[in-house]
Every structure is written in C-alpha cells, then in structure tokens.
Tab-separated table of C-alpha atoms in Angstrom:
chain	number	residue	atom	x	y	z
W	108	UNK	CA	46.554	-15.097	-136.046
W	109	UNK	CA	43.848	-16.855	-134.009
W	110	UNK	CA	43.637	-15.930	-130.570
W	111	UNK	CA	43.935	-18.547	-128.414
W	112	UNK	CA	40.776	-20.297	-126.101
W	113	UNK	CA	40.959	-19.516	-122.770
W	114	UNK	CA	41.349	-23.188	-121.223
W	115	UNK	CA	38.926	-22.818	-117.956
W	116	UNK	CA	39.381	-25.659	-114.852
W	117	UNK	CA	36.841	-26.273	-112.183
W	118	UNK	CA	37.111	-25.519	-108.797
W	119	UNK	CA	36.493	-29.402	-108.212
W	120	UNK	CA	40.015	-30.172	-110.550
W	121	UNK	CA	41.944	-28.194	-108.263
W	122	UNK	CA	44.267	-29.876	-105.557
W	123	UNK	CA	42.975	-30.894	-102.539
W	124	UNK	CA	45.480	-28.849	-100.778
W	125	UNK	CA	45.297	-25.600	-102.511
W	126	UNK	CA	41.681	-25.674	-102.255
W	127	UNK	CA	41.857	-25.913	-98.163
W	128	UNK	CA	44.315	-22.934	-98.541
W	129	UNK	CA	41.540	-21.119	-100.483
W	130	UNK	CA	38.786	-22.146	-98.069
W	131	UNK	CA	40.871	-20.920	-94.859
W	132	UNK	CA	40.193	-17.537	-96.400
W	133	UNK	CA	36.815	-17.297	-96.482
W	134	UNK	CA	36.079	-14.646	-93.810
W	135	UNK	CA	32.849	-15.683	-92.677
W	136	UNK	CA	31.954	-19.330	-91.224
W	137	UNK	CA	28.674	-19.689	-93.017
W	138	UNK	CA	30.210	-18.846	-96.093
W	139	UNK	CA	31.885	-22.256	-95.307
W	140	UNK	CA	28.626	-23.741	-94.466
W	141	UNK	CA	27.608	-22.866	-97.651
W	142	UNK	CA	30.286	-23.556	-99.931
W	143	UNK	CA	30.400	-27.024	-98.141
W	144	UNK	CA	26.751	-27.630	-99.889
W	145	UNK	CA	28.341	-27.140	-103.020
W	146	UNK	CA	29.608	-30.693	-103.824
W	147	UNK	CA	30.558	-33.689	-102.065
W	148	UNK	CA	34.180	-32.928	-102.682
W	149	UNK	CA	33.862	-29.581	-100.753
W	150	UNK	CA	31.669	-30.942	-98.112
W	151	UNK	CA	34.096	-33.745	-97.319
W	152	UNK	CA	37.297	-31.448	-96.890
W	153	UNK	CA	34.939	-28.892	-94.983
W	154	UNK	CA	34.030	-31.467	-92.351
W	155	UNK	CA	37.288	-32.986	-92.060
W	156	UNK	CA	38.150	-32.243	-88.338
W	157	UNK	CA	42.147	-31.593	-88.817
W	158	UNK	CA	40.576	-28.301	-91.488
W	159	UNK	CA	37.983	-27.388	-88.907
W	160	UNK	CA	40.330	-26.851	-85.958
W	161	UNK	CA	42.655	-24.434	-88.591
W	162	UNK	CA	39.436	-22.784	-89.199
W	163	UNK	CA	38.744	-22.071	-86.018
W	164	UNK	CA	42.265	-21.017	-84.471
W	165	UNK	CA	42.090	-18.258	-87.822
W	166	UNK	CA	38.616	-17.003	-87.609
W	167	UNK	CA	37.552	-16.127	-83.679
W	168	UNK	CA	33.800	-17.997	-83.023
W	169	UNK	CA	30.725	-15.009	-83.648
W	170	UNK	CA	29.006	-13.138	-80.849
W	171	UNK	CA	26.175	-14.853	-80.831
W	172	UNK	CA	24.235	-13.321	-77.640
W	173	UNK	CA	24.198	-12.580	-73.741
W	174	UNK	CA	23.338	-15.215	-71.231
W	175	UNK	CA	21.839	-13.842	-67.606
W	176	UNK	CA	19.855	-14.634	-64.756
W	177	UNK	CA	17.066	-14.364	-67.829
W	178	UNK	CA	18.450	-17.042	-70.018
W	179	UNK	CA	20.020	-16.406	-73.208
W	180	UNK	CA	19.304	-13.478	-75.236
W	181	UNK	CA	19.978	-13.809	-78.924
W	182	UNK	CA	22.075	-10.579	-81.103
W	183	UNK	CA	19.183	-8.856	-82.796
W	184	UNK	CA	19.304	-6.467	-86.158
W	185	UNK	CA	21.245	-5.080	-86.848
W	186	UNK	CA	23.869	-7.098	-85.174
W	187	UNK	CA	25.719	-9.204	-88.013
W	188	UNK	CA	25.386	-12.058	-86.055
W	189	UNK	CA	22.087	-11.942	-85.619
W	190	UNK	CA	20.881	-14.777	-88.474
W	191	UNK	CA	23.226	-17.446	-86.428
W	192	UNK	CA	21.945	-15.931	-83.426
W	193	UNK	CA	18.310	-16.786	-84.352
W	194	UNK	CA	19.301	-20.218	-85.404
W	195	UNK	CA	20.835	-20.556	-82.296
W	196	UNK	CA	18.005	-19.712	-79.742
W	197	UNK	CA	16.280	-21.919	-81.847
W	198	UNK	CA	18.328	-25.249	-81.878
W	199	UNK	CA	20.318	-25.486	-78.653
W	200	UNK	CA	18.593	-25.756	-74.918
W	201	UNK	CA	19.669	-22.597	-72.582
W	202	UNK	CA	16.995	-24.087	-69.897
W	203	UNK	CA	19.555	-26.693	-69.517
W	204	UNK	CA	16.516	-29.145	-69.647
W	205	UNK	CA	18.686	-31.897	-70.336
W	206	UNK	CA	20.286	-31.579	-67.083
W	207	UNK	CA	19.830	-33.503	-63.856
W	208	UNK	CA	17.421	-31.706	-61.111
W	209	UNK	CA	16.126	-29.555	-63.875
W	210	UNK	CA	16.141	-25.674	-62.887
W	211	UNK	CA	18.257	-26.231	-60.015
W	212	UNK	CA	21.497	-24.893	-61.915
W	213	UNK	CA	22.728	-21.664	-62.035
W	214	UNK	CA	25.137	-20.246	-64.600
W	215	UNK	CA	28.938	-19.162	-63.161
W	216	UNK	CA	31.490	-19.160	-66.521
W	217	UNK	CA	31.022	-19.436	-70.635
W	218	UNK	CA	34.043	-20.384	-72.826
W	219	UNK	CA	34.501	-21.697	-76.455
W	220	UNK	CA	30.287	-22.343	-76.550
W	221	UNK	CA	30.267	-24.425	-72.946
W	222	UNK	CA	28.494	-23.717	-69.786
W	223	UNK	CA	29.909	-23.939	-66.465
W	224	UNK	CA	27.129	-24.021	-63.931
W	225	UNK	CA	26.496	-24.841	-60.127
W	226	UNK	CA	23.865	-26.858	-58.537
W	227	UNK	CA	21.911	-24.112	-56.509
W	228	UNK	CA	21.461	-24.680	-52.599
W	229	UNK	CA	18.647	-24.567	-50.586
W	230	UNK	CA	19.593	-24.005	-47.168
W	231	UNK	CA	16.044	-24.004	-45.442
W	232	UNK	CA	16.271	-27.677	-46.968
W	233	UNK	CA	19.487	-28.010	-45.264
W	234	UNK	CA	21.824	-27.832	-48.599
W	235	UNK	CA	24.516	-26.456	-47.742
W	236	UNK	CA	27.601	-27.543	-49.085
W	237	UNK	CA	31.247	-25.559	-49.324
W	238	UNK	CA	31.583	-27.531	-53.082
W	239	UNK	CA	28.248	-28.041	-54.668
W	240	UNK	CA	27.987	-30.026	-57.476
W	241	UNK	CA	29.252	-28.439	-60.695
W	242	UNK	CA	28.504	-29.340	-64.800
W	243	UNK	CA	30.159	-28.197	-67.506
W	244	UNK	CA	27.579	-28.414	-70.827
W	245	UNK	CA	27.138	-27.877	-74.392
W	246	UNK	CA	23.563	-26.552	-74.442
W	247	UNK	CA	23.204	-26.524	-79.097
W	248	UNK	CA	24.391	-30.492	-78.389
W	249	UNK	CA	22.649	-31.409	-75.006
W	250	UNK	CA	25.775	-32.942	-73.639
W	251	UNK	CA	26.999	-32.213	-70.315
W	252	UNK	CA	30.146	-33.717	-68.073
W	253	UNK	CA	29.110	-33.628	-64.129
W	254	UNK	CA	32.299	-32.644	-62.521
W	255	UNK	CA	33.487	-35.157	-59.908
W	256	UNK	CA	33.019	-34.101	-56.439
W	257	UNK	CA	36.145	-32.286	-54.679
W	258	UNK	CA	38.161	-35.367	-53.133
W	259	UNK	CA	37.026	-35.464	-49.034
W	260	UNK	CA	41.309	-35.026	-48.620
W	261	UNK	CA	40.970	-31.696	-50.676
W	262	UNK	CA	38.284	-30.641	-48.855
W	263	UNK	CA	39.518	-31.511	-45.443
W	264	UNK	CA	42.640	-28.973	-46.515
W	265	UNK	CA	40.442	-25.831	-46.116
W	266	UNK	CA	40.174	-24.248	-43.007
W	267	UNK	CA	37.096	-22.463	-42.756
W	268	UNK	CA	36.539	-18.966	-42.050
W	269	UNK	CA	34.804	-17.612	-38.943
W	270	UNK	CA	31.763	-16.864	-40.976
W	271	UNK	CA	31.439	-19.787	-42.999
W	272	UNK	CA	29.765	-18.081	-45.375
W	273	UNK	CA	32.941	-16.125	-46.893
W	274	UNK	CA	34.961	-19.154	-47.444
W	275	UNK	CA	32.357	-19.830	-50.417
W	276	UNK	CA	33.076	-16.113	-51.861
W	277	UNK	CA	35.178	-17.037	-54.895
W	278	UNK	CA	33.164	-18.877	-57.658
W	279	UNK	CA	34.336	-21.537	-59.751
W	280	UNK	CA	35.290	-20.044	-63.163
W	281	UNK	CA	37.004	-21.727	-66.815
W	282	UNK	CA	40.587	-20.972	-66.937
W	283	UNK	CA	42.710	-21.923	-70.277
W	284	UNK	CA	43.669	-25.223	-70.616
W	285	UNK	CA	47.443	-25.790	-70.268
W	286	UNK	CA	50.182	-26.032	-73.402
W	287	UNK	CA	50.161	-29.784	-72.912
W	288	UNK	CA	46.262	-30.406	-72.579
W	289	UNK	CA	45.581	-27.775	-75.589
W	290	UNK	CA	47.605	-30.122	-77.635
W	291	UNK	CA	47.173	-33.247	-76.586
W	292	UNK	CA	42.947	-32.487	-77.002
W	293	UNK	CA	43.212	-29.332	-78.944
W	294	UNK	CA	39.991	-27.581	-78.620
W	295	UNK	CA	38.424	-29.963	-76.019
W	296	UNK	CA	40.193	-29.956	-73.245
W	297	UNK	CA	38.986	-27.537	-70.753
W	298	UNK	CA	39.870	-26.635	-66.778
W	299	UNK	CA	37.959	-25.247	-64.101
W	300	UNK	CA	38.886	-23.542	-61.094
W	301	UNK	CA	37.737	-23.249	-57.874
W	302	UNK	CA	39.344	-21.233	-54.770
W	303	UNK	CA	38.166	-21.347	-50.938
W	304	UNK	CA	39.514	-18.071	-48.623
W	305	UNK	CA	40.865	-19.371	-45.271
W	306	UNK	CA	41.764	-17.477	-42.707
W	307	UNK	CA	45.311	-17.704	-43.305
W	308	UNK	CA	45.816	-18.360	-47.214
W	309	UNK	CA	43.984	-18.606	-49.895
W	310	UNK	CA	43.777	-22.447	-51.820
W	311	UNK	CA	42.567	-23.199	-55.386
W	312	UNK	CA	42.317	-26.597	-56.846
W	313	UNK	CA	41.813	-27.264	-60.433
W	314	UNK	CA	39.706	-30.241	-62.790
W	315	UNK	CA	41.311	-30.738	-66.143
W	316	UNK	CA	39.334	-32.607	-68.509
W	317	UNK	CA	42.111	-34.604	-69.692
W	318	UNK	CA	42.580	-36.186	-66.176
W	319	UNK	CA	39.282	-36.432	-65.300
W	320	UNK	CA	40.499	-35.614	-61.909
W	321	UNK	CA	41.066	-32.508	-59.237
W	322	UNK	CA	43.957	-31.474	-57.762
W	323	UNK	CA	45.465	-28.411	-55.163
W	324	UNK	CA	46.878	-26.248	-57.584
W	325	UNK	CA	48.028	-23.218	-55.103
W	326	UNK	CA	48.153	-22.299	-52.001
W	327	UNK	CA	49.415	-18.734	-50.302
W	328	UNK	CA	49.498	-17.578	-47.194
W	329	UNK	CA	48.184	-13.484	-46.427
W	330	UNK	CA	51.175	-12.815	-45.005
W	331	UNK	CA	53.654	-13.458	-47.854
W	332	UNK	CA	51.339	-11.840	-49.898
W	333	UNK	CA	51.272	-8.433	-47.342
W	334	UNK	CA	47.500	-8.805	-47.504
W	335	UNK	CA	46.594	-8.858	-43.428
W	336	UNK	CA	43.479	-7.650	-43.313
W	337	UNK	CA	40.975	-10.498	-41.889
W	338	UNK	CA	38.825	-11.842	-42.440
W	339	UNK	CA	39.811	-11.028	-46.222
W	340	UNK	CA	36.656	-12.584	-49.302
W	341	UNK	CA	36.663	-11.809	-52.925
W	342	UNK	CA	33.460	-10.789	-54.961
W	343	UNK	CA	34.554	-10.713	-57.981
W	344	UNK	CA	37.162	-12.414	-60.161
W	345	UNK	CA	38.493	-11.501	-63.799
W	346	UNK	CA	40.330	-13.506	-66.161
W	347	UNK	CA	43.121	-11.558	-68.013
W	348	UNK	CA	46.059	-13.516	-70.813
W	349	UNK	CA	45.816	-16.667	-68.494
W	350	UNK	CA	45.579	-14.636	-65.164
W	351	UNK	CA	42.579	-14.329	-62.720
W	352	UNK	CA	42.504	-11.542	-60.867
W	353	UNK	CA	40.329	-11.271	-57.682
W	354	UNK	CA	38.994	-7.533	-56.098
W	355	UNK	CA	38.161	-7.502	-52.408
W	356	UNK	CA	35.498	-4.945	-50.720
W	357	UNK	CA	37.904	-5.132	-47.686
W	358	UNK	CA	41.056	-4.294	-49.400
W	359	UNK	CA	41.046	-0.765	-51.463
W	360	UNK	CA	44.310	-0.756	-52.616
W	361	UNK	CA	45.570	-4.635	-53.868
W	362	UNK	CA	44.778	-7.307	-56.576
W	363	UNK	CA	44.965	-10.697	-55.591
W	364	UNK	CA	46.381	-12.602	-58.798
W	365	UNK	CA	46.988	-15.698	-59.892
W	366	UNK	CA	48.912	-16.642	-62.729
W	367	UNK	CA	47.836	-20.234	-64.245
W	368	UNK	CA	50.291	-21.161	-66.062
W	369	UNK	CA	52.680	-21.230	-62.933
W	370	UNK	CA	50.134	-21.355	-60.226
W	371	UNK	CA	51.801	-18.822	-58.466
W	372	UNK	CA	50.226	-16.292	-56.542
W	373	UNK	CA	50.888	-12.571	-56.471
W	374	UNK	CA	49.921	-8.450	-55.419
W	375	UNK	CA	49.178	-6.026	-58.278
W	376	UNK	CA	48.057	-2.283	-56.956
W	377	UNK	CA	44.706	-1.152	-57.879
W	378	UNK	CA	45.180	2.297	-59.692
W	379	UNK	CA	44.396	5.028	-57.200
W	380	UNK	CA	41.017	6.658	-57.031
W	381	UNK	CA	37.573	5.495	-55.873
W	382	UNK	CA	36.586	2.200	-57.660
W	383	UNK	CA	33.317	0.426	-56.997
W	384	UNK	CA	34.762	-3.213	-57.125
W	385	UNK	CA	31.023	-4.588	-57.942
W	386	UNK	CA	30.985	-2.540	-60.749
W	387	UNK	CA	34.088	-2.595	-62.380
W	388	UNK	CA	35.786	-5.075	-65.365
W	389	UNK	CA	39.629	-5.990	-65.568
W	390	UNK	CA	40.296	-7.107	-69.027
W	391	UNK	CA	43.205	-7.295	-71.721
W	392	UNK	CA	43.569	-3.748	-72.958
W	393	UNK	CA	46.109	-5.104	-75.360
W	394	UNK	CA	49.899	-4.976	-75.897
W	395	UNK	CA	50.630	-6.893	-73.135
W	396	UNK	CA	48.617	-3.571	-71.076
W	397	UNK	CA	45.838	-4.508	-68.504
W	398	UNK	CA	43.198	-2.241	-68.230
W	399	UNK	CA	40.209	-1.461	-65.567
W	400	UNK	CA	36.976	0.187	-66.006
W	401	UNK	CA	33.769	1.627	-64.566
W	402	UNK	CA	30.830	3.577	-65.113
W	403	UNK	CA	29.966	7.145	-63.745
W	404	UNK	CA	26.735	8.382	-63.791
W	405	UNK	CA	27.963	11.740	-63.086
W	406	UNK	CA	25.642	12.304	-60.261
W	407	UNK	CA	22.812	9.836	-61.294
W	408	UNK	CA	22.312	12.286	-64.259
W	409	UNK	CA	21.333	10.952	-67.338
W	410	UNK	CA	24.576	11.353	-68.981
W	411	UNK	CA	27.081	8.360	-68.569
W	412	UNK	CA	31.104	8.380	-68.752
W	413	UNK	CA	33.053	5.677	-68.825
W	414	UNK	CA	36.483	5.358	-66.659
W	415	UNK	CA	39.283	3.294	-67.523
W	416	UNK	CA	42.815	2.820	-66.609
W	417	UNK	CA	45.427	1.436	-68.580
W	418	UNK	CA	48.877	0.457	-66.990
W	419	UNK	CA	51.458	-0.151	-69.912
W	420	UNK	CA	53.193	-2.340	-67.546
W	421	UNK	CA	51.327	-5.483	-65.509
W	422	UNK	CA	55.406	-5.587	-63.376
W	423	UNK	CA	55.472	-1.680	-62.716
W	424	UNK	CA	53.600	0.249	-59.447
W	425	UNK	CA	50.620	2.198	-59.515
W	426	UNK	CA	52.109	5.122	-61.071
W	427	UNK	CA	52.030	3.672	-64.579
W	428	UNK	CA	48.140	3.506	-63.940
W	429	UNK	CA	46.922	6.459	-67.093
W	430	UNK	CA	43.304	7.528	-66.300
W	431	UNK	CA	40.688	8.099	-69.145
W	432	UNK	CA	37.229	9.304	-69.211
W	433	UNK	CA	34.678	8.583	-72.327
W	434	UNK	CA	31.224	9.928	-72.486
W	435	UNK	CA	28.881	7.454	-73.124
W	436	UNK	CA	26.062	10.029	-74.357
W	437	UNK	CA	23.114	11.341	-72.586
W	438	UNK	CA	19.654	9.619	-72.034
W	439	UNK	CA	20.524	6.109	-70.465
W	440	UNK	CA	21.966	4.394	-67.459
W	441	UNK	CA	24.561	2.235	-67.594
W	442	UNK	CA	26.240	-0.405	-65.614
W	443	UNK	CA	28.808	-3.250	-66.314
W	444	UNK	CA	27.415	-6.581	-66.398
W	445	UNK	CA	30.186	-8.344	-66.957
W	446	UNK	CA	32.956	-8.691	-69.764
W	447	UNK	CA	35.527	-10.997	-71.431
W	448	UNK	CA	38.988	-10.466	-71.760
W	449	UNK	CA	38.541	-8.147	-74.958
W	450	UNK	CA	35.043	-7.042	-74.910
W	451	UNK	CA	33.179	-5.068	-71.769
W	452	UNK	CA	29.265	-5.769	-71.312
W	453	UNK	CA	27.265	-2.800	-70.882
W	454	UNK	CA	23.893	-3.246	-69.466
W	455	UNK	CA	21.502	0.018	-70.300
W	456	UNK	CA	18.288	1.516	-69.482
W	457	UNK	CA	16.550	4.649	-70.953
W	458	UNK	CA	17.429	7.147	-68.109
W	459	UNK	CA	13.676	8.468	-67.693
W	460	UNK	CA	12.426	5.070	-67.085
W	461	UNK	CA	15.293	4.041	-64.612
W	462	UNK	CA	13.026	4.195	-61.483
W	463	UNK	CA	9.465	3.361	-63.265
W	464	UNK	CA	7.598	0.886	-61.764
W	465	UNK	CA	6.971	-0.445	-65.551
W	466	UNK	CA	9.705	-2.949	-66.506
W	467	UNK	CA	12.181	-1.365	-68.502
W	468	UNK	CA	14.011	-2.041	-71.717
W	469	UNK	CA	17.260	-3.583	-70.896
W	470	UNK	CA	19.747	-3.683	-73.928
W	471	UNK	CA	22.962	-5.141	-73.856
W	472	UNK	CA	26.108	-3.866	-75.699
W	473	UNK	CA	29.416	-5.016	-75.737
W	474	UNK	CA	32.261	-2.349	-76.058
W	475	UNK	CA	35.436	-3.480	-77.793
W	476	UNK	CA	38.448	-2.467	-75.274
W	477	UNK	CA	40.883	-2.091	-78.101
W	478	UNK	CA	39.061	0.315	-80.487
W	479	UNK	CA	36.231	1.652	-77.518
W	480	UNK	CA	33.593	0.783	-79.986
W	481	UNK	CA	30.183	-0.011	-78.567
W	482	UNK	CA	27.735	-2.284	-80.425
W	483	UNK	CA	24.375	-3.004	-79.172
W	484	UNK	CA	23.614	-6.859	-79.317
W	485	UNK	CA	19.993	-6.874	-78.432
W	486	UNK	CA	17.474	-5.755	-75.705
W	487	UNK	CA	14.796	-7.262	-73.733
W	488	UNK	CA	12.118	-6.066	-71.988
W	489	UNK	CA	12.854	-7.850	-68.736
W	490	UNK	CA	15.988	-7.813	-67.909
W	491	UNK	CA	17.796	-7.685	-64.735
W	492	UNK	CA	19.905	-4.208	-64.660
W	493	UNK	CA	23.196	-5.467	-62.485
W	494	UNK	CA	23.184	-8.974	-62.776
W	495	UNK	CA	26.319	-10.714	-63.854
W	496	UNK	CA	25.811	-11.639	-67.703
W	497	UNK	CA	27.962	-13.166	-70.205
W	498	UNK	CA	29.159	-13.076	-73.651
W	499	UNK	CA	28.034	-16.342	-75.658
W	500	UNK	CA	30.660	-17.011	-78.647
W	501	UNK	CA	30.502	-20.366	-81.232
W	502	UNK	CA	29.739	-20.805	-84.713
W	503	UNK	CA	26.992	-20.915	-86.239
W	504	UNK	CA	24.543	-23.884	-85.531
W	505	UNK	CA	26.521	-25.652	-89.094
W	506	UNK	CA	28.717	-27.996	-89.804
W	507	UNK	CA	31.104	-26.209	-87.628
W	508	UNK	CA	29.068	-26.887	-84.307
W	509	UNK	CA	30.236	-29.833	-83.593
W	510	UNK	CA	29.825	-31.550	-80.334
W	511	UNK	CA	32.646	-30.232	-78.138
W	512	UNK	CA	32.028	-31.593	-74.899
C-alpha cells in the first residue's frame, strides 16, 4: 500500500483569523516586528491597530531604561532589553529638543512611553508661579500636548499656605485614565493630576485628555481626615492599583490617600517603626497587599538590607503591617530612586568609592516586588545617587511604536 503524501499548506493559506490567534502568542514584540517583514499579508494584519492594542493589553511594554536628572539611560548587557534599548537612545529625543523654551523642562511622571514634565522657574527672574506650565510628550515621536493652564476660577479656589512655598509641595503626577476614557480612546487617553495643600484641606484637580479640559476633582478638609497638624506638605507621592498615596515629614504615623476612581479621600497608618519618608517606595506587593520599603545601611557599613512591610489588608490597622528584612549583599550603597507600582529602583554605588571625590559608578537596578528579584539595567559613570529616577517602558522602536500622543 502506498503511503500517502503529506499535503503541506502555507502559513499565508491560513485564515486571517487563526493566524492573529497564532501571532498573539508570540512572546516577544520584535518577534512580531520580524515576522511582520515576512510578507505583505503578515505585515498588514501586524499593523492593523484593532491587533496592536490586543497585543499590547497581553504582552506588558519592555524595560527599556531609567530616566533622571541625567537624561535617559539605556538597559545595557546583559539586560534582555538592551537591543531595543539601544535602538531607542538612538531614535527618540530625551533632551526634549522639540519642546518650547528648550532645557527649561524638568521631568515629574512616565507612563505607557509619555513624559510628563514642568516648565522650570526662575525666581531671581521673577517666575514664580503656583501652576507652571506642564507638557505631556512622546520623546521616540517628537510630539508633545502643552497642558492648558489651570482655569483663573480653579486657581482662585486655593488658599495659600503661610509659607507659600509648601502649597507647591505635591507634584503633578499621571494617574490611570478612567473606565469610560480607557474605552472610549483605549490606550490614548491619559490624566494628570495635580494637588495644592491649604491650610485647611487639601484640593486636587485633574486634565483628562479626552476633555481637553481641568476640573476640581477633590477636596478634604484636615479635620475630617484627623490630620491637624499645620501647616501639613507632602514630599512624596506613590501611585498604588489606581491610588496615590502621599507621606508627610510632619506626620509619622498617617497616609494621606486618594482613591481615583472615586475621588475620595482617606487615612491609612504607616506601619510602625522608623521610616525615612524620602527614602522609601509604596508599591503593589500583589494580591490586593500594599507594601512599603527602605534601605538600611546597617550603620553606613558596606552591607545593605532591604526593609519592607506588607499589610495583607489595605481596610485593616497597623497591626496587619508584617516586617521583612533582605540582605542586599556587601560592597555597595544603596538607595531608592524611585519605583513603579511593581518594580522598586535601586540606585547603587561601590561602597569604597561612596565618599571619593572621583565620580562614581552609579548603576541602576530594578527589584521585582513580587518575586524580590533584582536585575541591574545599566550604570553610568555620572549619575546622581538620590535623585528621583524613573522606569521607561514601550516597545521597541517597530512597528509597534506608534505615535501615542
């Protein structure tokens, strides 16, 4: 009996449909990039935008580098992002060149590949402004959206604190867009928020890019949140599963959060113990648990540990607060420079050349909250141990870059 020819169909043959089910899969974005220079048929259901945005909402966008007071600083080898990184660096504009009043921006938020920065003021020129300008930019594309300018109403709604100065305290930050904007634009709407401390309560208004337009969001008085100390500023604020939540040097023992899906204000405890609230990172621990951390340096040795506390429940007091403490080796420094709501950036320097006069090394890892995994990213030889930096995620400079802003 003959055995029968295996009957063998082409990729191209199969149906459109099946095929985008097959190219979901692929784990890595430019394996799409390549596969998309296959054929024409491949290329066209690659670029179509309704595949893209499935792409994207299945695959999270690489880790492509750290952006600082230094500029950006692409992932290096070993880092696996390191090819897209490169390619990066070398196609987009992180001197924001293509901005107006070049170098007179300073970065405040990343999110999904944009830039939120704010126009710096000179006051010896007599810039001073409670609201400077703010631009929100794609810096691979070179397109930016100038925010509007607060509405004078808004602005004539905050009462200013004694010292001016700390009514400007909370910077202006990406939040999630809402349910309704995330479907009506999918992946580019965007919001911004921006809070003034009063004397009395604390106000935030909010852009939306759908609108075009700001608007009070919130407003809470101190003293229906039991926070009375005054005057009351926040340093630092972290966004958590559509929360921000803001630390005060003036208030040991109380979060200030906001929840932005409601817009309602209230008090979480801080977990007890000594916490250094310019040095510490609030971020999504996972199942629903929110977790703090900070670095010791045991004594300004040069062995690090890293303390974090998990609280299972977000609703319960400070006694669900469970303390940890990870050793983060001998023979560097640490500090947090920042973090996301899943990843923690660790800023390091060799400990025997903390307090040289020779600039140091500076590399920059990120630590994965879930697994407490650290991966170095890349390192520079100038950079600024302290300073608030921030993780850069897209995909690759391909056919999956496109303009988003």
């Amino acid at each position: 009996m003959a055995t029968p020819k295996r009957i063998y169909s082409p990729l191209s043959e199969i149906p459109a449909h099946l095929l985008e089910q097959i190219f979901l899969r692929l784990p890595d974005p430019e394996d799409l990039a390549r596969t998309s220079a296959v054929c024409v048929t491949f290329r066209r259901l690659l670029t179509d935008g309704s595949f893209l945005r499935r792409f994207r909402r299945l695959h999270p966008p690489q880790v492509l580098g750290i952006l600082d007071l230094g500029g950006f600083h692409p992932a290096q080898p070993p880092h696996p992002s390191a090819p897209a990184a490169r390619a990066l660096a070398l196609a987009a504009d992180f001197s924001f060149s293509f901005l107006p009043s070049r170098r007179r921006w300073a970065v405040r938020a990343v999110r999904d590949g944009r830039v939120l920065l704010v126009r710096k003021q000179n006051m010896m020129a007599g810039e001073l402004s409670m609201f400077p300008d703010l631009v929100v930019c794609d810096p691979l594309h070179r397109r930016y959206i100038l925010l509007p300018p607060l509405p004078d109403d808004l602005v004539a709604s905050v009462e200013r604190q004694d010292d001016e100065f700390l009514g400007w305290s909370c910077e202006p930050s990406f939040i999630p867009p809402s349910d309704e904007e995330a479907a009506l634009a999918e992946e580019t709407a965007f919001r911004v928020i921006w809070s003034a401390c009063c004397k009395t309560n604390m106000a935030v208004f909010v852009f939306s890019s759908t609108t075009g337009q700001w608007r009070a969001a919130a407003s809470q008085a101190w003293s229906d949140l039991v926070i009375n100390r005054k005057p009351l500023y926040f340093i630092r604020r972290h966004l958590v599963d559509g929360c921000v939540y803001w630390v005060s040097p003036m208030n040991n023992t109380d979060l200030l959060v906001l929840d932005t899906r409601t817009m309602e204000f209230s008090v979480a405890d801080l977990p007890p113990g000594e916490w250094s609230q310019q040095d510490i990172a609030i971020v999504d621990a996972g199942e629903g648990r929110l977790g703090m951390f900070c670095v010791d340096d045991e004594n300004a040795s040069d062995k690090s540990y890293l303390c974090y506390t998990i609280r299972q429940n977000r609703g319960e007091s400070s006694g669900e607060w469970q303390m940890e403490k990870i050793s983060l080796g001998s023979g560097y420094r640490y500090c947090i420079g920042g973090g996301t709501e899943k990843y923690l950036i660790l800023q390091r320097i060799e400990a025997q050349k903390y307090l040289s006069l020779t600039p140091p090394i500076m590399e920059f890892c990120k630590l994965d909250v879930r697994t407490m995994q650290v991966e170095r990213i890349c390192a520079e030889s100038c950079g600024f141990s302290g300073s608030k930096a921030f993780i850069y995620t897209n995909f690759p400079p391909s056919l999956l870059s496109l303009p988003t802003v």
